[in-house]
Short mmCIF file of C-alpha atoms in Angstrom, two decimals:
data_model
loop_
_atom_site.label_atom_id
_atom_site.label_comp_id
_atom_site.label_asym_id
_atom_site.label_seq_id
_atom_site.Cartn_x
_atom_site.Cartn_y
_atom_site.Cartn_z
CA UNK A 1 3.45 -19.05 -7.05
CA UNK A 2 4.20 -15.77 -4.50
CA UNK A 3 7.73 -15.53 -2.75
CA UNK A 4 7.38 -14.68 0.41
CA UNK A 5 10.26 -13.35 2.47
CA UNK A 6 11.81 -13.81 5.14
CA UNK A 7 9.85 -12.33 8.85
CA UNK A 8 10.82 -9.91 9.76
CA UNK A 9 11.93 -9.45 13.47
CA UNK A 10 13.51 -6.84 15.56
CA UNK A 11 17.32 -6.65 15.50
CA UNK A 12 16.27 -6.81 10.60
CA UNK A 13 18.52 -4.46 9.23
CA UNK A 14 15.33 -1.95 7.56
CA UNK A 15 16.65 0.07 4.66
CA UNK A 16 15.40 3.88 3.81
CA UNK A 17 16.21 5.65 0.80
CA UNK A 18 13.44 7.48 -1.78
CA UNK A 19 12.55 6.31 -4.92
CA UNK A 20 10.51 9.54 -5.53
CA UNK A 21 10.23 12.49 -3.45
CA UNK A 22 13.26 12.92 -1.14
CA UNK A 23 13.12 14.85 2.42
CA UNK A 24 13.24 18.63 3.15
CA UNK A 25 13.04 21.57 5.40
CA UNK A 26 10.10 20.31 8.56
CA UNK A 27 10.03 16.63 6.88
CA UNK A 28 13.29 16.25 7.06
CA UNK A 29 12.74 16.28 11.75
CA UNK A 30 9.76 13.49 11.12
CA UNK A 31 11.70 11.18 8.50
CA UNK A 32 15.42 12.24 11.57
CA UNK A 33 12.99 11.40 14.38
CA UNK A 34 10.56 7.95 12.42
CA UNK A 35 14.35 6.73 12.07
CA UNK A 36 15.27 7.54 15.44
CA UNK A 37 12.05 5.31 16.31
CA UNK A 38 13.05 2.54 14.37
CA UNK A 39 15.92 2.44 16.20
CA UNK A 40 14.63 2.04 19.32
CA UNK A 41 11.83 -0.23 18.44
CA UNK A 42 15.10 -2.71 17.77
CA UNK A 43 16.02 -2.77 14.16
CA UNK A 44 19.30 -1.19 12.50
CA UNK A 45 18.57 1.50 10.17
CA UNK A 46 20.52 2.06 7.41
CA UNK A 47 20.10 5.78 5.39
CA UNK A 48 20.97 5.39 1.28
CA UNK A 49 21.83 8.48 -0.41
CA UNK A 50 18.83 9.62 -2.23
CA UNK A 51 17.86 11.20 0.65
CA UNK A 52 17.82 15.06 -1.19
CA UNK A 53 14.63 16.68 -1.15
CA UNK A 54 15.50 19.39 -2.99
CA UNK A 55 13.78 18.79 -6.20
CA UNK A 56 10.39 16.55 -6.99
CA UNK A 57 12.28 13.43 -6.91
CA UNK A 58 15.85 12.37 -4.94
CA UNK A 59 17.91 12.95 -6.81
CA UNK A 60 18.03 11.55 -11.42
CA UNK A 61 16.30 8.21 -11.80
CA UNK A 62 19.26 5.79 -12.62
CA UNK A 63 21.28 6.76 -9.89
CA UNK A 64 17.16 5.74 -7.79
CA UNK A 65 16.60 2.69 -9.24
CA UNK A 66 20.58 1.71 -8.40
CA UNK A 67 19.73 2.26 -4.89
CA UNK A 68 16.36 0.82 -4.76
CA UNK A 69 18.23 -2.15 -6.48
CA UNK A 70 20.68 -2.38 -4.88
CA UNK A 71 19.01 -2.85 -1.35
CA UNK A 72 16.21 -5.11 -2.39
CA UNK A 73 19.44 -7.61 -3.19
CA UNK A 74 21.60 -6.77 -0.42
CA UNK A 75 20.70 -10.14 1.69
CA UNK A 76 21.55 -7.99 5.13
CA UNK A 77 18.74 -5.38 4.30
CA UNK A 78 15.05 -7.13 4.94
CA UNK A 79 13.05 -4.51 4.51
CA UNK A 80 13.63 -1.40 1.90
CA UNK A 81 10.86 1.77 3.67
CA UNK A 82 10.45 5.56 1.49
CA UNK A 83 9.94 8.07 3.89
CA UNK A 84 6.84 9.10 2.12
CA UNK A 85 5.75 9.15 -1.60
CA UNK A 86 6.10 11.80 -4.31
CA UNK A 87 5.21 12.12 -8.13
CA UNK A 88 7.44 9.99 -10.26
CA UNK A 89 8.40 6.81 -9.13
CA UNK A 90 7.23 5.15 -12.78
CA UNK A 91 10.61 6.74 -13.94
CA UNK A 92 12.46 4.63 -12.76
CA UNK A 93 10.40 1.64 -12.71
CA UNK A 94 12.32 -0.10 -16.69
CA UNK A 95 15.37 1.17 -14.83
CA UNK A 96 15.45 -1.77 -12.11
CA UNK A 97 17.99 -3.99 -12.32
CA UNK A 98 15.04 -6.38 -13.11
CA UNK A 99 17.33 -9.46 -13.64
CA UNK A 100 19.31 -9.29 -10.53
CA UNK A 101 15.94 -8.79 -8.79
CA UNK A 102 14.65 -12.47 -10.04
CA UNK A 103 17.78 -14.13 -9.31
CA UNK A 104 17.39 -11.90 -5.43
CA UNK A 105 15.79 -14.29 -2.50
CA UNK A 106 12.51 -11.18 -1.74
CA UNK A 107 12.82 -8.44 0.91
CA UNK A 108 9.56 -6.60 2.01
CA UNK A 109 8.95 -3.07 0.17
CA UNK A 110 6.36 -1.54 1.88
CA UNK A 111 4.88 1.95 1.67
CA UNK A 112 1.37 3.61 -0.71
CA UNK A 113 0.79 6.19 -2.56
CA UNK A 114 3.76 6.57 -5.54
CA UNK A 115 5.45 4.00 -3.80
CA UNK A 116 2.31 1.62 -5.61
CA UNK A 117 4.66 2.48 -9.04
CA UNK A 118 6.32 0.24 -7.83
CA UNK A 119 4.41 -2.41 -5.29
CA UNK A 120 2.55 -3.20 -8.15
CA UNK A 121 5.70 -5.13 -10.66
CA UNK A 122 7.55 -6.96 -7.92
CA UNK A 123 4.33 -8.73 -6.45
CA UNK A 124 3.21 -8.68 -10.45
CA UNK A 125 6.54 -9.37 -12.51
CA UNK A 126 8.23 -11.93 -9.99
CA UNK A 127 6.08 -12.95 -7.53
CA UNK A 128 7.06 -10.73 -4.82
CA UNK A 129 4.88 -10.01 -1.53
CA UNK A 130 4.45 -6.13 -1.20
CA UNK A 131 3.38 -4.77 2.21
CA UNK A 132 0.43 -1.88 1.02
CA UNK A 133 1.15 -0.04 4.15
CA UNK A 134 2.43 3.48 6.15
CA UNK A 135 5.63 4.25 4.42
CA UNK A 136 8.25 5.53 6.90
CA UNK A 137 6.68 9.15 8.19
CA UNK A 138 4.02 7.39 9.23
CA UNK A 139 5.00 4.10 11.00
CA UNK A 140 5.27 5.75 14.54
CA UNK A 141 1.95 6.47 14.48
CA UNK A 142 0.10 3.98 17.48
CA UNK A 143 -1.94 1.99 16.25
CA UNK A 144 -5.76 1.33 16.52
CA UNK A 145 -5.69 -2.10 18.55
CA UNK A 146 -8.45 -2.94 15.00
CA UNK A 147 -5.52 -2.84 12.69
CA UNK A 148 -2.18 -3.90 12.77
CA UNK A 149 1.10 -2.14 12.06
CA UNK A 150 3.26 -3.11 8.30
CA UNK A 151 6.08 -4.97 10.33
CA UNK A 152 3.85 -7.21 12.33
CA UNK A 153 1.91 -8.55 9.25
CA UNK A 154 5.51 -8.76 7.96
CA UNK A 155 6.70 -10.85 11.33
CA UNK A 156 5.26 -13.61 10.41
CA UNK A 157 2.31 -16.34 7.60
CA UNK A 158 -0.55 -15.12 10.03
CA UNK A 159 -3.10 -15.46 10.16
CA UNK A 160 -3.52 -12.35 9.87
CA UNK A 161 -7.08 -10.39 11.67
CA UNK A 162 -8.12 -7.27 11.07
CA UNK A 163 -10.95 -4.89 11.99
CA UNK A 164 -13.01 -1.84 11.00
CA UNK A 165 -11.61 0.10 13.11
CA UNK A 166 -14.35 3.49 13.13
CA UNK A 167 -12.19 5.88 12.96
CA UNK A 168 -11.80 8.65 10.65
CA UNK A 169 -7.69 10.58 11.03
CA UNK A 170 -5.40 12.80 9.57
CA UNK A 171 -1.64 14.11 10.78
CA UNK A 172 0.26 16.52 12.44
CA UNK A 173 1.12 19.03 10.18
CA UNK A 174 5.73 18.62 10.64
CA UNK A 175 5.57 22.00 12.14
CA UNK A 176 2.70 21.82 15.52
CA UNK A 177 4.76 18.29 15.63
CA UNK A 178 7.29 16.45 13.50
CA UNK A 179 7.40 13.58 16.99
CA UNK A 180 3.70 13.30 16.34
CA UNK A 181 2.77 9.01 17.86
CA UNK A 182 -0.68 9.96 17.96
CA UNK A 183 -2.99 9.92 15.08
CA UNK A 184 -5.52 13.00 14.78
CA UNK A 185 -9.38 11.92 14.55
CA UNK A 186 -11.78 14.22 12.83
CA UNK A 187 -14.35 11.76 12.46
CA UNK A 188 -15.93 8.48 12.44
CA UNK A 189 -16.33 5.49 9.45
CA UNK A 190 -17.80 2.07 8.91
CA UNK A 191 -17.46 -0.56 5.94
CA UNK A 192 -19.89 0.00 3.38
CA UNK A 193 -21.18 -2.32 0.35
CA UNK A 194 -22.72 -2.23 -2.45
CA UNK A 195 -23.52 -5.27 -4.77
CA UNK A 196 -23.53 -7.13 -2.08
CA UNK A 197 -26.08 -7.95 1.06
CA UNK A 198 -22.94 -9.28 2.24
CA UNK A 199 -19.26 -10.59 1.83
CA UNK A 200 -18.08 -13.57 1.94
CA UNK A 201 -14.66 -13.59 -0.60
CA UNK A 202 -11.11 -15.92 -0.73
CA UNK A 203 -8.68 -14.49 -3.11
CA UNK A 204 -5.56 -13.07 -3.42
CA UNK A 205 -4.59 -9.81 -2.32
CA UNK A 206 -3.96 -7.54 -4.70
CA UNK A 207 -4.12 -3.40 -5.86
CA UNK A 208 -2.92 0.23 -4.99
CA UNK A 209 -2.94 3.39 -5.44
CA UNK A 210 -5.30 4.59 -8.61
CA UNK A 211 -3.51 7.74 -9.84
CA UNK A 212 -0.45 5.89 -10.39
CA UNK A 213 -0.98 2.56 -11.15
CA UNK A 214 -3.07 3.58 -13.87
CA UNK A 215 0.00 3.98 -15.65
CA UNK A 216 0.81 1.43 -15.00
CA UNK A 217 -2.44 -1.02 -17.16
CA UNK A 218 -1.18 -2.36 -20.12
CA UNK A 219 2.26 -2.33 -19.52
CA UNK A 220 4.72 -4.90 -18.60
CA UNK A 221 5.00 -3.40 -15.36
CA UNK A 222 1.47 -3.51 -14.56
CA UNK A 223 -0.36 -6.56 -16.14
CA UNK A 224 -3.13 -7.75 -13.68
CA UNK A 225 -4.94 -9.63 -15.46
CA UNK A 226 -2.05 -12.03 -16.18
CA UNK A 227 -1.64 -12.53 -12.74
CA UNK A 228 -4.61 -12.77 -12.00
CA UNK A 229 -4.91 -15.86 -14.50
CA UNK A 230 -1.41 -17.38 -13.01
CA UNK A 231 -3.84 -17.27 -9.50
CA UNK A 232 -7.61 -17.97 -11.15
CA UNK A 233 -7.36 -20.92 -9.23
CA UNK A 234 -7.70 -18.55 -5.59
CA UNK A 235 -9.52 -16.03 -7.09
CA UNK A 236 -8.20 -11.87 -6.94
CA UNK A 237 -9.04 -9.56 -4.50
CA UNK A 238 -7.93 -6.34 -5.90
CA UNK A 239 -7.88 -2.65 -3.57
CA UNK A 240 -7.79 0.73 -4.84
CA UNK A 241 -7.62 4.69 -3.27
CA UNK A 242 -7.89 7.04 -4.60
CA UNK A 243 -5.22 9.73 -3.65
CA UNK A 244 -6.61 13.28 -4.46
CA UNK A 245 -8.25 13.72 -8.56
CA UNK A 246 -11.50 14.63 -8.77
CA UNK A 247 -14.00 11.67 -9.23
CA UNK A 248 -14.27 12.27 -13.25
CA UNK A 249 -10.59 11.31 -13.42
CA UNK A 250 -10.94 8.62 -11.05
CA UNK A 251 -13.43 7.20 -13.01
CA UNK A 252 -11.42 7.18 -15.96
CA UNK A 253 -8.44 5.65 -14.47
CA UNK A 254 -11.19 3.22 -13.21
CA UNK A 255 -12.87 2.29 -16.17
CA UNK A 256 -8.90 1.95 -17.99
CA UNK A 257 -7.94 -0.56 -15.25
CA UNK A 258 -11.60 -2.31 -16.15
CA UNK A 259 -10.36 -2.49 -20.25
CA UNK A 260 -7.50 -3.74 -18.96
CA UNK A 261 -9.18 -6.77 -17.45
CA UNK A 262 -7.35 -6.04 -13.78
CA UNK A 263 -10.78 -8.15 -12.75
CA UNK A 264 -11.18 -10.75 -15.04
CA UNK A 265 -9.71 -13.44 -11.61
CA UNK A 266 -11.63 -10.69 -9.00
CA UNK A 267 -14.20 -11.99 -6.34
CA UNK A 268 -14.41 -8.43 -4.37
CA UNK A 269 -13.10 -5.17 -4.22
CA UNK A 270 -12.09 -2.95 -1.50
CA UNK A 271 -12.04 0.86 -1.91
CA UNK A 272 -10.24 2.95 0.35
CA UNK A 273 -11.80 6.02 2.37
CA UNK A 274 -10.59 9.13 0.70
CA UNK A 275 -11.02 13.31 0.99
CA UNK A 276 -10.74 13.43 -3.43
CA UNK A 277 -12.83 15.99 -4.74
CA UNK A 278 -16.29 15.14 -6.64
CA UNK A 279 -17.20 16.58 -9.51
CA UNK A 280 -19.41 18.66 -9.98
CA UNK A 281 -21.67 16.67 -7.73
CA UNK A 282 -20.29 12.94 -8.79
CA UNK A 283 -18.97 11.60 -6.02
CA UNK A 284 -15.88 9.49 -5.84
CA UNK A 285 -18.31 7.23 -4.77
CA UNK A 286 -20.69 7.81 -7.88
CA UNK A 287 -16.75 7.10 -10.19
CA UNK A 288 -16.14 3.57 -8.69
CA UNK A 289 -20.03 2.36 -9.09
CA UNK A 290 -19.86 4.12 -12.42
CA UNK A 291 -16.14 2.40 -13.62
CA UNK A 292 -16.86 -0.99 -11.21
CA UNK A 293 -20.72 -1.42 -10.85
CA UNK A 294 -21.73 -3.47 -13.95
CA UNK A 295 -18.59 -6.04 -13.15
CA UNK A 296 -21.90 -7.74 -11.11
CA UNK A 297 -18.85 -7.65 -8.18
CA UNK A 298 -19.35 -6.58 -4.37
CA UNK A 299 -17.24 -3.58 -3.44
CA UNK A 300 -15.84 -2.35 0.22
CA UNK A 301 -15.73 1.10 0.98
CA UNK A 302 -14.18 2.82 2.83
CA UNK A 303 -11.20 1.35 4.30
CA UNK A 304 -8.49 2.15 5.56
CA UNK A 305 -5.48 1.53 3.13
CA UNK A 306 -5.34 4.82 1.11
CA UNK A 307 -4.22 8.52 2.06
CA UNK A 308 -6.63 8.98 4.83
CA UNK A 309 -5.45 7.78 8.47
CA UNK A 310 -4.96 5.33 9.82
CA UNK A 311 -3.62 2.44 7.83
CA UNK A 312 -4.59 -1.48 7.33
CA UNK A 313 -1.66 -2.66 5.65
CA UNK A 314 -2.96 -4.89 3.09
CA UNK A 315 0.04 -7.04 1.51
CA UNK A 316 -0.12 -8.13 -2.43
CA UNK A 317 -0.32 -12.02 -3.00
CA UNK A 318 -1.47 -13.07 0.11
CA UNK A 319 -4.36 -15.04 0.88
CA UNK A 320 -7.26 -12.83 2.05
CA UNK A 321 -10.79 -13.37 3.24
CA UNK A 322 -12.79 -10.37 3.58
CA UNK A 323 -16.15 -10.54 5.23
CA UNK A 324 -19.15 -8.08 5.73
CA UNK A 325 -22.09 -8.64 6.98
CA UNK A 326 -24.41 -7.30 10.07
CA UNK A 327 -21.73 -8.40 12.76
CA UNK A 328 -18.68 -8.47 11.02
CA UNK A 329 -16.14 -6.26 9.12
CA UNK A 330 -13.48 -7.88 9.12
CA UNK A 331 -10.09 -8.40 6.15
CA UNK A 332 -8.34 -11.84 7.63
CA UNK A 333 -4.82 -12.56 5.52
CA UNK A 334 -2.32 -15.77 5.08
CA UNK A 335 1.18 -15.45 4.53
CA UNK A 336 1.14 -18.84 1.91
#
């Protein structure tokens, strides 16, 4: 059974900690602004000690694991969010106090990129719903009309309805504007389907960043096959996004996920829009089709769920319906 944290309301306490990369330089101005933005939006924000950005991580893995565990187990903290992702959150996965977390009431954990390394096992091991959505630095950006903020998803059971926004955007560099709240529009986009004429499926959402999750496959912290068996009656909708690795590497990673049984109970696969490079004419789309096209599942490409903003937040564990046809491109999530 999926355990959904209590709805997040204005006035609730949000904890900020860096399980992966910390904060330094021009990025510190952005995080200060983002903390103030959340406070002005009505939340009680507390910032942890593990925020140092002078090295690849914000501190020793044991200390990062201890602070994250403490925040997630603190009944006064209703949500935890990192400043952004990073590179090596995997070094603290086996240092979290999983027994304490299992005994605690679930708390929202929000983020993407390297945070997928933590979102995934919280959902697959503990059954906690987690939110693949904006990190703290992106939270102040305006949300397109077709999408929702992660805060709105966390605020109630839904149904939460989001559509293809048509927007392809980029971030403002911190040196340009550390207080930016409007995305830099760079183009237009559209969801497309491979392997079916139309898509109309319902299942439990699970997924995240390919490069970080591939390292969890085959371990107790990335057993999506077991999660699929547990929810076989509903089936899964697996969503994936490439951060920056070349297409050949992404292809190998996706084959690894396939061989680890991640799609055995899948009804559809969602792929995030990416700027990750091709490999000598072998495109990112080719990589997905090479690894997953043989599964005879509909694949929906170019969703706003990754490293190309804006962001369509998804709740790991939510029951979602994805509909794509000539007239409709939407995903509806129910937190039940």
